[in-house]
Coordinates of C-alpha atoms in Angstrom, one line a residue:
Chain A
M599 CA 90.3 12.8 -24.3
Q600 CA 93.0 10.4 -23.4
S601 CA 93.1 6.9 -24.9
V602 CA 94.1 4.1 -22.6
T603 CA 94.7 1.4 -25.1
P604 CA 94.3 1.3 -28.9
L605 CA 90.6 1.7 -29.8
L606 CA 90.8 -1.8 -31.1
F607 CA 93.7 -4.1 -30.5
L608 CA 93.3 -7.2 -32.7
G609 CA 95.7 -9.9 -32.1
K610 CA 95.8 -13.4 -33.6
S611 CA 93.1 -15.9 -32.6
G612 CA 93.3 -16.6 -28.9
E613 CA 94.3 -13.2 -28.0
V614 CA 92.2 -10.6 -26.2
V615 CA 90.4 -7.8 -27.7
Y616 CA 90.3 -4.5 -25.8
F617 CA 87.5 -2.1 -26.0
N618 CA 88.2 1.5 -25.0
N619 CA 86.7 4.6 -26.3
P620 CA 86.6 8.4 -25.8
M621 CA 83.0 7.9 -24.6
W622 CA 84.3 6.0 -21.6
P623 CA 87.9 7.2 -20.9
G624 CA 90.0 5.4 -18.3
E625 CA 88.6 2.0 -18.7
A626 CA 88.4 -0.9 -21.1
H627 CA 86.6 -4.2 -21.3
S628 CA 88.4 -7.2 -22.8
I629 CA 86.8 -10.3 -24.2
K630 CA 88.8 -13.3 -25.1
V631 CA 88.8 -14.1 -28.8
E632 CA 88.5 -17.7 -29.8
K633 CA 88.4 -17.0 -33.5
I634 CA 88.1 -14.0 -35.8
L635 CA 85.2 -14.7 -38.2
Y636 CA 85.0 -11.5 -40.2
K637 CA 86.7 -8.2 -40.5
E638 CA 86.0 -5.7 -43.3
K639 CA 85.6 -2.0 -43.7
S640 CA 82.2 -0.9 -45.0
E641 CA 81.4 2.4 -46.5
Y642 CA 80.6 3.7 -43.0
Q643 CA 82.6 1.7 -40.4
E644 CA 84.8 -1.2 -39.6
V645 CA 82.8 -4.4 -39.1
L646 CA 84.2 -7.2 -37.0
V647 CA 82.8 -10.5 -35.9
F648 CA 84.6 -12.9 -33.6
E649 CA 83.8 -16.0 -31.6
S650 CA 84.5 -15.3 -27.9
L651 CA 85.3 -17.7 -25.1
T652 CA 82.3 -17.0 -22.9
Y653 CA 80.0 -14.6 -24.7
G654 CA 79.3 -16.5 -27.9
K655 CA 79.8 -14.6 -31.2
V656 CA 80.4 -10.8 -30.9
L657 CA 79.6 -8.0 -33.3
V658 CA 81.9 -5.0 -33.1
L659 CA 81.5 -1.7 -35.1
D660 CA 84.4 0.8 -35.2
G661 CA 85.8 -0.9 -32.1
I662 CA 82.6 -0.8 -30.0
V663 CA 80.8 -4.0 -29.0
Q664 CA 77.3 -3.8 -30.5
L665 CA 76.1 -7.2 -29.3
T666 CA 77.2 -10.6 -28.0
E667 CA 75.1 -13.7 -28.2
K668 CA 75.1 -14.1 -24.5
D669 CA 73.5 -10.7 -23.5
E670 CA 71.9 -9.3 -26.7
C671 CA 68.5 -10.5 -25.2
A672 CA 68.6 -7.7 -22.6
Y673 CA 69.0 -4.9 -25.1
Q674 CA 66.8 -6.2 -28.0
E675 CA 63.9 -7.2 -25.8
M676 CA 63.9 -4.1 -23.7
I677 CA 64.2 -1.6 -26.6
A678 CA 61.4 -3.3 -28.5
H679 CA 58.9 -4.2 -25.7
L680 CA 59.3 -1.1 -23.5
P681 CA 57.5 1.0 -26.2
L682 CA 55.3 -1.7 -27.8
C683 CA 53.9 -2.9 -24.5
S684 CA 53.1 0.7 -23.5
I685 CA 50.5 1.2 -26.2
P686 CA 47.4 -0.8 -27.1
S687 CA 47.7 -2.9 -30.4
P688 CA 50.6 -1.3 -32.1
K689 CA 50.2 -1.7 -35.9
T690 CA 52.9 0.3 -37.7
V691 CA 56.5 0.4 -36.5
L692 CA 59.7 2.0 -37.7
V693 CA 63.1 0.8 -36.7
V694 CA 66.0 3.2 -37.2
G695 CA 69.3 1.3 -37.4
G696 CA 68.9 -2.2 -36.0
G697 CA 70.6 -3.8 -39.0
D698 CA 71.4 -7.0 -37.0
G699 CA 67.7 -7.8 -37.0
G700 CA 67.3 -8.4 -33.3
V701 CA 64.8 -5.7 -32.7
L702 CA 62.8 -7.0 -35.7
R703 CA 62.8 -10.4 -34.1
E704 CA 61.3 -8.9 -30.9
I705 CA 58.7 -6.7 -32.7
S706 CA 57.5 -9.9 -34.5
R707 CA 56.2 -11.2 -31.2
H708 CA 53.4 -8.6 -31.4
S709 CA 50.6 -10.1 -33.5
S710 CA 48.8 -6.7 -33.7
V711 CA 51.7 -5.3 -35.8
E712 CA 50.9 -5.2 -39.5
H713 CA 53.8 -3.3 -41.0
I714 CA 57.4 -2.9 -39.9
D715 CA 59.8 -0.5 -41.7
I716 CA 63.5 -0.7 -41.0
C717 CA 65.9 1.9 -42.2
E718 CA 69.6 0.8 -41.8
I719 CA 72.4 2.8 -43.4
D720 CA 75.0 0.0 -43.6
K721 CA 74.1 -3.0 -45.7
M722 CA 77.2 -4.8 -44.6
V723 CA 75.8 -5.0 -41.1
I724 CA 72.7 -6.8 -42.4
D725 CA 74.7 -9.2 -44.6
V726 CA 77.1 -10.0 -41.7
S727 CA 74.2 -10.6 -39.3
K728 CA 72.5 -13.0 -41.8
K729 CA 75.7 -14.9 -42.1
F730 CA 76.9 -15.0 -38.5
F731 CA 73.9 -14.2 -36.3
P732 CA 71.0 -16.2 -37.6
D733 CA 69.2 -15.9 -34.2
L734 CA 69.0 -12.2 -34.8
A735 CA 68.7 -12.0 -38.6
V736 CA 65.7 -14.2 -38.3
G737 CA 63.9 -10.9 -37.7
F738 CA 64.2 -10.1 -41.4
E739 CA 62.2 -13.2 -42.4
D740 CA 59.0 -11.8 -41.1
P741 CA 56.8 -10.8 -44.1
R742 CA 55.6 -7.7 -42.3
V743 CA 59.2 -6.3 -42.5
H744 CA 60.1 -3.8 -45.2
L745 CA 63.8 -3.1 -45.5
H746 CA 65.1 0.3 -46.6
V747 CA 68.9 0.6 -46.9
G748 CA 69.7 4.3 -46.5
D749 CA 69.9 7.4 -44.3
A750 CA 67.2 7.4 -41.6
I751 CA 66.9 11.2 -41.6
E752 CA 66.1 11.2 -45.3
F753 CA 63.7 8.4 -44.9
L754 CA 61.8 10.1 -42.1
R755 CA 61.6 13.4 -44.1
C756 CA 59.7 11.5 -46.8
A757 CA 57.5 9.5 -44.3
P758 CA 53.8 10.5 -44.2
E759 CA 52.9 12.5 -41.1
G760 CA 51.4 10.4 -38.3
K761 CA 52.2 7.1 -40.0
Y762 CA 53.8 5.2 -37.1
D763 CA 52.5 3.9 -33.8
A764 CA 56.0 3.4 -32.6
V765 CA 59.6 4.4 -33.7
I766 CA 62.5 2.5 -32.2
V767 CA 66.0 4.0 -32.6
D768 CA 68.6 1.3 -32.3
S769 CA 71.6 3.3 -33.3
S770 CA 75.2 3.1 -32.4
D771 CA 76.9 5.7 -30.1
P772 CA 76.6 9.3 -31.2
V773 CA 80.1 9.3 -32.8
G774 CA 80.6 8.5 -36.4
P775 CA 77.5 7.8 -38.6
A776 CA 75.0 8.1 -35.7
Q777 CA 76.0 11.6 -34.7
E778 CA 73.0 13.4 -36.1
L779 CA 70.7 11.0 -34.3
V780 CA 70.9 12.8 -31.0
E781 CA 70.1 16.3 -32.5
K782 CA 66.8 18.2 -32.4
P783 CA 65.9 18.1 -36.1
F784 CA 66.0 14.3 -36.0
F785 CA 63.7 14.1 -33.0
E786 CA 61.4 16.6 -34.7
T787 CA 61.0 14.4 -37.8
I788 CA 60.3 11.4 -35.6
A789 CA 57.6 13.3 -33.7
K790 CA 56.0 14.2 -37.0
A791 CA 56.1 10.7 -38.3
L792 CA 54.3 9.4 -35.1
R793 CA 50.5 9.4 -34.8
P794 CA 49.0 11.3 -31.8
G795 CA 49.9 9.3 -28.7
G796 CA 52.5 7.4 -30.6
V797 CA 55.8 6.4 -28.9
L798 CA 59.5 6.7 -29.5
C799 CA 62.1 4.5 -27.8
N800 CA 65.6 5.7 -28.2
M801 CA 68.9 4.2 -27.1
A802 CA 70.1 6.6 -24.4
E803 CA 73.6 5.8 -23.1
S804 CA 74.8 4.9 -19.6
M805 CA 73.4 6.6 -16.5
W806 CA 76.8 6.0 -14.8
L807 CA 78.9 7.7 -17.6
H808 CA 76.9 10.0 -19.7
T809 CA 74.6 12.1 -17.4
H810 CA 75.2 15.3 -19.5
L811 CA 74.3 13.6 -22.7
I812 CA 71.2 12.1 -21.0
Q813 CA 70.2 15.6 -19.7
D814 CA 70.6 17.0 -23.3
M815 CA 68.5 14.3 -24.9
I816 CA 65.8 14.6 -22.3
S817 CA 65.8 18.4 -22.7
I818 CA 65.4 18.1 -26.5
C819 CA 62.7 15.5 -26.2
R820 CA 60.7 17.5 -23.6
E821 CA 60.6 20.3 -26.1
T822 CA 59.8 18.1 -29.0
F823 CA 57.3 15.5 -27.6
K824 CA 54.3 16.9 -25.9
G825 CA 53.2 13.7 -24.2
S826 CA 55.3 11.8 -21.7
V827 CA 59.1 11.7 -21.6
R828 CA 60.6 9.0 -19.3
Y829 CA 64.1 7.4 -18.8
A830 CA 64.6 3.7 -18.3
W831 CA 67.6 1.4 -18.1
A832 CA 68.7 -2.2 -18.3
S833 CA 71.7 -4.3 -17.4
V834 CA 73.8 -5.3 -20.4
P835 CA 77.2 -6.7 -19.2
T836 CA 79.1 -6.0 -22.4
Y837 CA 78.1 -2.3 -22.7
P838 CA 80.3 0.3 -20.9
S839 CA 79.5 0.4 -17.2
G840 CA 77.2 -2.6 -17.7
V841 CA 74.0 -0.7 -18.4
I842 CA 72.2 0.9 -21.3
G843 CA 69.5 3.6 -21.1
F844 CA 66.3 4.1 -23.1
L845 CA 64.5 7.4 -23.6
L846 CA 60.7 6.9 -24.0
C847 CA 58.6 9.7 -25.4
S848 CA 55.1 10.0 -26.6
T849 CA 53.4 12.6 -28.8
E850 CA 50.4 14.7 -27.8
G851 CA 47.3 12.6 -27.8
P852 CA 46.1 9.6 -25.7
H853 CA 48.2 9.5 -22.5
V854 CA 50.9 6.9 -22.4
D855 CA 51.8 5.4 -19.0
F856 CA 55.2 4.0 -19.8
V857 CA 55.7 2.5 -16.3
N858 CA 52.6 0.3 -16.2
P859 CA 52.4 -1.6 -19.5
I860 CA 48.8 -1.5 -21.0
N861 CA 49.7 -4.2 -23.4
P862 CA 51.5 -6.7 -21.2
I863 CA 53.6 -9.3 -23.0
E864 CA 52.2 -12.1 -21.0
K865 CA 48.8 -11.5 -22.5
L866 CA 50.0 -11.5 -26.1
E867 CA 48.9 -14.7 -27.6
G868 CA 51.8 -16.5 -29.2
A869 CA 54.5 -14.1 -28.2
D870 CA 56.7 -17.1 -27.6
K871 CA 55.0 -19.4 -30.2
H872 CA 57.4 -20.8 -32.8
R873 CA 60.0 -18.4 -31.4
R874 CA 62.6 -18.6 -28.8
K875 CA 61.4 -17.8 -25.3
L876 CA 61.8 -14.3 -23.9
R877 CA 65.1 -14.3 -22.0
F878 CA 65.2 -11.0 -20.3
Y879 CA 62.0 -8.9 -20.6
N880 CA 58.8 -9.5 -18.5
S881 CA 56.3 -7.0 -17.1
E882 CA 58.1 -6.7 -13.8
M883 CA 61.4 -5.9 -15.6
H884 CA 59.5 -3.3 -17.6
S885 CA 58.2 -1.4 -14.6
A886 CA 61.4 -1.8 -12.7
A887 CA 63.4 -0.3 -15.5
F888 CA 62.0 3.1 -14.7
A889 CA 63.3 3.1 -11.1
L890 CA 66.2 5.5 -11.1
P891 CA 69.1 5.9 -8.7
A892 CA 69.2 8.9 -6.4
F893 CA 72.3 10.3 -8.1
L894 CA 70.7 10.2 -11.5
K895 CA 67.7 12.1 -10.4
R896 CA 69.9 14.7 -8.8
E897 CA 72.4 15.1 -11.6
V898 CA 69.8 15.1 -14.4
S899 CA 67.6 17.8 -13.1
L900 CA 64.9 17.0 -15.6
L901 CA 64.3 13.7 -13.9
R902 CA 63.8 15.3 -10.5
D903 CA 60.0 15.8 -10.8
Y904 CA 59.4 12.1 -11.6
S905 CA 56.5 11.2 -9.4
H906 CA 57.2 7.4 -9.7
Chain B
M323 CA 89.8 -22.7 -15.9
Q324 CA 91.8 -20.6 -18.3
S325 CA 93.4 -17.3 -17.5
V326 CA 93.3 -14.5 -20.1
T327 CA 95.7 -12.1 -18.5
P328 CA 97.6 -12.2 -15.2
L329 CA 95.2 -12.1 -12.3
L330 CA 96.6 -8.6 -11.6
F331 CA 99.0 -6.9 -13.9
L332 CA 100.5 -4.0 -12.1
G333 CA 102.5 -1.6 -14.2
K334 CA 104.1 1.7 -13.3
S335 CA 101.8 4.6 -12.6
G336 CA 99.9 5.6 -15.7
E337 CA 99.5 2.1 -16.9
V338 CA 96.3 0.1 -16.8
V339 CA 95.4 -2.6 -14.3
Y340 CA 93.6 -5.6 -15.6
F341 CA 91.2 -7.6 -13.6
N342 CA 90.6 -11.1 -14.6
N343 CA 89.6 -14.0 -12.5
P344 CA 88.6 -17.7 -12.7
M345 CA 85.2 -16.6 -11.4
W346 CA 84.7 -14.8 -14.8
P347 CA 86.8 -16.4 -17.4
G348 CA 87.3 -14.9 -20.8
E349 CA 86.9 -11.3 -19.9
A350 CA 88.7 -8.6 -18.0
H351 CA 88.0 -5.1 -16.9
S352 CA 90.8 -2.5 -17.0
I353 CA 90.9 0.7 -15.1
K354 CA 93.6 3.3 -15.8
V355 CA 95.9 3.9 -12.8
E356 CA 96.9 7.4 -12.1
K357 CA 98.9 6.5 -9.0
I358 CA 99.5 3.5 -6.8
L359 CA 98.9 4.6 -3.3
Y360 CA 99.3 1.3 -1.3
K361 CA 100.3 -2.3 -1.9
E362 CA 101.0 -4.7 0.8
K363 CA 100.4 -8.4 1.6
S364 CA 98.3 -8.9 4.8
E365 CA 98.0 -12.1 6.6
Y366 CA 95.1 -13.0 4.4
Q367 CA 95.4 -11.3 1.0
E368 CA 97.1 -8.7 -1.2
V369 CA 95.7 -5.3 -0.5
L370 CA 96.1 -2.6 -3.2
V371 CA 94.8 1.0 -3.4
F372 CA 95.2 3.1 -6.4
E373 CA 94.0 6.4 -7.7
S374 CA 92.2 5.9 -11.0
L375 CA 91.5 8.2 -13.9
T376 CA 87.7 8.2 -13.8
Y377 CA 86.6 6.0 -10.8
G378 CA 88.3 7.8 -8.0
K379 CA 90.3 5.7 -5.5
V380 CA 90.0 2.0 -6.0
L381 CA 90.4 -0.8 -3.3
V382 CA 91.6 -4.2 -4.7
L383 CA 91.9 -7.4 -2.7
D384 CA 93.7 -10.3 -4.3
G385 CA 93.3 -8.8 -7.7
I386 CA 89.6 -8.2 -7.4
V387 CA 88.1 -4.8 -7.3
Q388 CA 86.2 -4.4 -4.0
L389 CA 85.1 -0.8 -4.4
T390 CA 85.7 2.4 -6.3
E391 CA 84.7 5.8 -5.0
K392 CA 82.6 6.4 -8.0
D393 CA 80.2 3.4 -7.7
E394 CA 80.6 2.2 -4.1
C395 CA 77.3 3.9 -3.3
A396 CA 75.3 1.3 -5.2
Y397 CA 76.7 -1.7 -3.3
Q398 CA 76.9 -0.2 0.2
E399 CA 73.5 1.4 0.2
M400 CA 71.7 -1.5 -1.3
I401 CA 73.3 -4.2 0.9
A402 CA 72.4 -2.1 4.0
H403 CA 69.0 -0.7 3.3
L404 CA 67.5 -3.7 1.5
P405 CA 67.4 -5.6 4.9
L406 CA 67.1 -2.7 7.3
C407 CA 64.2 -1.0 5.4
S408 CA 62.3 -4.4 5.3
I409 CA 61.8 -4.6 9.1
P410 CA 60.3 -2.2 11.5
S411 CA 62.8 -0.4 13.8
P412 CA 66.0 -2.5 13.6
K413 CA 68.0 -2.3 16.8
T414 CA 70.8 -4.8 16.7
V415 CA 72.8 -5.4 13.6
L416 CA 75.8 -7.6 12.7
V417 CA 78.1 -6.9 9.7
V418 CA 80.3 -9.8 8.6
G419 CA 83.3 -8.5 6.6
G420 CA 82.7 -4.9 5.5
G421 CA 86.1 -3.7 6.8
D422 CA 86.0 -0.7 4.6
G423 CA 83.3 0.8 6.8
G424 CA 80.9 1.7 4.0
V425 CA 78.1 -0.6 5.2
L426 CA 78.5 0.9 8.7
R427 CA 78.1 4.3 7.3
E428 CA 74.8 3.3 5.7
I429 CA 73.5 1.5 8.8
S430 CA 74.2 4.6 10.8
R431 CA 71.4 6.4 8.9
H432 CA 68.9 4.3 10.9
S433 CA 68.3 6.0 14.2
S434 CA 66.4 3.0 15.6
V435 CA 69.7 1.1 15.6
E436 CA 71.2 0.8 19.1
H437 CA 74.1 -1.6 18.6
I438 CA 76.2 -2.6 15.6
D439 CA 78.7 -5.4 15.7
I440 CA 81.2 -5.8 12.9
C441 CA 83.4 -8.8 12.5
E442 CA 86.2 -8.3 9.9
I443 CA 89.0 -10.8 9.7
D444 CA 91.6 -8.5 8.1
K445 CA 92.7 -5.5 10.2
M446 CA 94.8 -4.2 7.2
V447 CA 91.6 -3.6 5.3
I448 CA 90.3 -1.4 8.1
D449 CA 93.5 0.5 8.5
V450 CA 93.8 1.1 4.7
S451 CA 90.2 2.3 4.6
K452 CA 90.8 4.7 7.4
K453 CA 93.8 6.1 5.6
F454 CA 92.6 6.2 2.0
F455 CA 88.8 6.0 2.1
P456 CA 87.6 8.5 4.8
D457 CA 84.1 8.7 3.2
L458 CA 83.7 5.0 3.9
A459 CA 85.7 4.6 7.2
V460 CA 83.6 7.3 8.7
G461 CA 81.2 4.4 9.5
F462 CA 83.6 3.3 12.3
E463 CA 83.2 6.6 14.1
D464 CA 79.6 5.9 15.1
P465 CA 79.6 5.2 18.8
R466 CA 77.1 2.4 18.3
V467 CA 79.7 0.4 16.3
H468 CA 81.6 -2.4 18.1
L469 CA 84.6 -3.7 16.1
H470 CA 85.7 -7.3 16.4
V471 CA 88.8 -8.3 14.4
G472 CA 88.6 -12.0 13.8
D473 CA 86.9 -15.0 12.1
A474 CA 83.1 -14.4 11.6
I475 CA 82.3 -18.1 12.0
E476 CA 83.9 -18.2 15.4
F477 CA 82.2 -14.9 16.4
L478 CA 78.8 -16.2 15.3
R479 CA 79.3 -19.5 17.3
C480 CA 79.7 -17.4 20.4
A481 CA 76.9 -15.0 19.7
P482 CA 73.8 -15.3 21.9
E483 CA 70.8 -16.9 20.1
G484 CA 68.3 -14.5 18.7
K485 CA 70.6 -11.5 19.4
Y486 CA 70.3 -9.7 16.0
D487 CA 67.5 -8.1 14.1
A488 CA 69.7 -8.1 10.9
V489 CA 72.9 -9.7 9.7
I490 CA 74.7 -8.2 6.7
V491 CA 77.3 -10.4 5.0
D492 CA 79.6 -8.1 3.0
S493 CA 82.2 -10.6 2.1
S494 CA 84.6 -11.0 -0.8
D495 CA 84.0 -13.6 -3.5
P496 CA 84.0 -17.2 -2.3
V497 CA 87.6 -17.9 -3.1
G498 CA 90.3 -17.4 -0.6
P499 CA 89.3 -16.3 3.0
A500 CA 85.6 -16.1 2.2
Q501 CA 85.1 -19.7 1.0
E502 CA 83.4 -20.9 4.1
L503 CA 80.9 -18.1 3.9
V504 CA 78.7 -19.8 1.2
E505 CA 78.4 -23.1 3.1
K506 CA 75.5 -24.4 5.1
P507 CA 77.0 -24.3 8.6
F508 CA 77.7 -20.6 8.2
F509 CA 74.1 -19.9 7.2
E510 CA 72.9 -22.0 10.1
T511 CA 74.9 -20.0 12.7
I512 CA 73.5 -16.8 11.2
A513 CA 69.9 -18.2 11.4
K514 CA 70.5 -19.0 15.1
A515 CA 71.9 -15.6 15.8
L516 CA 68.8 -13.9 14.3
R517 CA 65.7 -13.2 16.3
P518 CA 62.4 -14.7 15.0
G519 CA 61.5 -12.6 11.8
G520 CA 65.1 -11.3 11.7
V521 CA 66.8 -10.8 8.3
L522 CA 70.0 -11.7 6.5
C523 CA 71.3 -9.9 3.5
N524 CA 74.1 -11.7 1.8
M525 CA 76.2 -10.7 -1.2
A526 CA 75.2 -13.1 -3.9
E527 CA 77.3 -12.8 -7.1
S528 CA 76.2 -12.0 -10.6
M529 CA 73.0 -13.2 -12.2
W530 CA 74.8 -13.1 -15.6
L531 CA 77.8 -15.2 -14.6
H532 CA 77.0 -17.3 -11.5
T533 CA 73.6 -18.9 -11.8
H534 CA 74.8 -22.2 -10.4
L535 CA 76.3 -20.6 -7.3
I536 CA 73.1 -18.6 -6.9
Q537 CA 71.0 -21.7 -7.2
D538 CA 73.2 -23.4 -4.5
M539 CA 73.0 -20.5 -2.1
I540 CA 69.2 -20.2 -2.5
S541 CA 68.8 -23.9 -2.0
I542 CA 70.9 -23.8 1.2
C543 CA 69.0 -20.7 2.5
R544 CA 65.6 -22.2 1.8
E545 CA 66.5 -25.1 4.0
T546 CA 68.0 -22.9 6.7
F547 CA 65.7 -19.9 6.9
K548 CA 62.0 -20.7 7.4
G549 CA 60.7 -17.3 6.5
S550 CA 61.1 -15.6 3.1
V551 CA 64.1 -16.1 0.7
R552 CA 64.4 -13.6 -2.1
Y553 CA 67.0 -12.6 -4.7
A554 CA 67.7 -8.9 -5.6
W555 CA 70.3 -7.2 -7.7
A556 CA 71.9 -3.9 -8.4
S557 CA 74.0 -2.2 -11.1
V558 CA 77.6 -1.8 -10.0
P559 CA 79.8 -0.9 -13.1
T560 CA 83.1 -2.1 -11.7
Y561 CA 81.9 -5.6 -10.6
P562 CA 82.1 -8.4 -13.2
S563 CA 79.2 -8.1 -15.7
G564 CA 78.2 -4.9 -14.1
V565 CA 75.8 -6.3 -11.5
I566 CA 75.9 -7.7 -8.0
G567 CA 73.2 -9.8 -6.3
F568 CA 71.8 -10.0 -2.8
L569 CA 70.2 -12.9 -1.1
L570 CA 67.6 -11.8 1.4
C571 CA 66.3 -14.3 4.0
S572 CA 64.2 -14.1 7.1
T573 CA 63.8 -16.5 10.0
E574 CA 60.6 -18.0 11.1
G575 CA 58.4 -15.4 12.9
P576 CA 56.7 -12.2 11.8
H577 CA 56.5 -12.2 8.0
V578 CA 58.9 -10.1 6.1
D579 CA 57.8 -8.6 2.8
F580 CA 61.2 -7.8 1.3
V581 CA 59.8 -6.3 -1.9
N582 CA 57.7 -3.6 -0.2
P583 CA 59.8 -1.9 2.5
I584 CA 57.8 -1.4 5.7
N585 CA 60.5 1.0 7.0
P586 CA 61.0 3.3 4.0
I587 CA 64.1 5.4 4.0
E588 CA 62.2 8.5 3.1
K589 CA 60.4 8.3 6.5
L590 CA 63.6 7.9 8.5
E591 CA 64.1 11.2 10.2
G592 CA 67.6 12.4 9.7
A593 CA 68.7 9.6 7.3
D594 CA 70.6 12.3 5.4
K595 CA 71.2 14.7 8.3
H596 CA 74.9 15.5 8.9
R597 CA 75.6 12.8 6.3
R598 CA 76.2 12.7 2.6
K599 CA 73.0 12.3 0.7
L600 CA 71.9 8.9 -0.5
R601 CA 73.4 8.4 -4.0
F602 CA 71.7 5.2 -5.2
Y603 CA 69.1 3.8 -2.9
N604 CA 65.5 4.9 -2.7
S605 CA 62.3 3.0 -2.1
E606 CA 61.7 2.6 -5.9
M607 CA 65.1 1.1 -6.4
H608 CA 64.4 -1.2 -3.4
S609 CA 61.3 -2.7 -5.0
A610 CA 62.8 -2.7 -8.5
A611 CA 65.8 -4.7 -7.3
F612 CA 63.6 -7.8 -6.9
A613 CA 62.4 -7.8 -10.6
L614 CA 64.3 -10.7 -12.2
P615 CA 65.1 -11.3 -15.9
A616 CA 63.3 -14.2 -17.5
F617 CA 66.5 -16.2 -18.0
L618 CA 67.3 -16.1 -14.3
K619 CA 63.9 -17.4 -13.3
R620 CA 64.3 -20.2 -15.8
E621 CA 67.9 -21.1 -15.0
V622 CA 67.5 -20.8 -11.2
S623 CA 64.6 -23.1 -10.8
L624 CA 64.2 -22.0 -7.2
L625 CA 63.2 -18.6 -8.4
R626 CA 60.4 -19.9 -10.7
D627 CA 57.6 -19.8 -8.1
Y628 CA 58.2 -16.1 -7.3
S629 CA 54.8 -14.6 -7.4
H630 CA 56.1 -11.0 -7.8

């Protein structure tokens, strides 16, 4: 595929950073840099942090914006609460990726949760988040959190069967270190690690740009998960095309109605207590996230029979 | 406000066009140009059409993307059907702006409609659309359409009181020729031109970027329209921050429940007949569009008492 601008053009402070990628050819999003705060190569990827003019601090991995302080709320809150509000009293949760800590911060709102495993491959991401993104890294301070630095596929292989009520896959795009995370064996190990009626929430690309990838993921998940498989999406301005999708799957067992949360956030005592208020998620946004445009239902044939 | 890159940087074919604007400082969206098809200054604005690599043909006015062939469906379908599906049997409709014809194309799906006025100030936009965007300009071919080239405020002043069931304001951003279209006198003339229980749908900026402007518009509309005032939004990748908002207002009279369409598109006989299929809008997307993020309800105090 053709590259419009360099994958990452890094000028001096005050210049503009361009984000362009083979995953979204023909377009780029630029965010004005006020100051570069960090730039190192880890064992796995290039890690960059900068202060922007209007989006707060920005975390970039291999030239792709992972989060900005302005809009991280949309992604972190949706990827955590879409699954956790869909099941009664989640107790044991696994996060794959999510080294910035934002998803942990959101899981922490659920007082029913007793144990949170997180498996992040790149320690530098965790360290950088603790240094530059304290509002996200605060998630690591919860005593229920158990950090495992390493490969998620290995970790899942060793996990006891049926251990988790929910697995949340907060990975980067399926290029580079996250490539294996859209393949069937990965989903199979997740399904095994979930209890009957347990749920997976997996980052699932843009409905405007990646319909083929979405079709493939849904197809694999329909084969692998014998409960429900649903697609949802949210608005995140700094992600390509301004949206990000989520694939929600449940294993065979008690039926999970993803669209109508059984465990609504408003009823969770103390979900906001001692914590910053929810910025994006609420029960209406939860249900609304499952409404899909006509073109998506048509192009992704596996979505056609959605009764919602 | 600070400018990151030139408002419009137009290179030779094959280069990238950067869109940056005082309305969204500190960021820019770039779309790769395959070929420049048209570039002229009209009496009101600079009109540019180019063929892009991945978004089809693109219409740009004064350096701001108005539409691309890839995602115009989201905007045109939502701005037309949100109001028209909220009232029973709309008969008389006014479009302010909308010179590309896309909104007319969508209104045409409603067989109850007998008369459509459109008031567009810039004839060049209409001519350019007829030449380069036949899938949008097709809207002008409907015999129910009556075109008025001129100032919408003048047109509305002369319109008979209570003439319209619905008014759709498809204007550009409130800089340049569209500035007056967010001010109180404009909304007052619209309210007068609407029948009791008639509806307005007005383009209403980005919830991520323009909360103050949204607050102001809602405030004016609450004073002016004595029925319902609601805010909705849709995903449009090529608009700043990837979303666009709509303000829906009804005049005193029969109650309008904007969230639950009384005139659902699925029940309109022939809404798709002889026409391209709906690409974005459906009744689920209609209702979902009114779900608002927590931050928006908090920042726009006038949205706090939404019961939905």
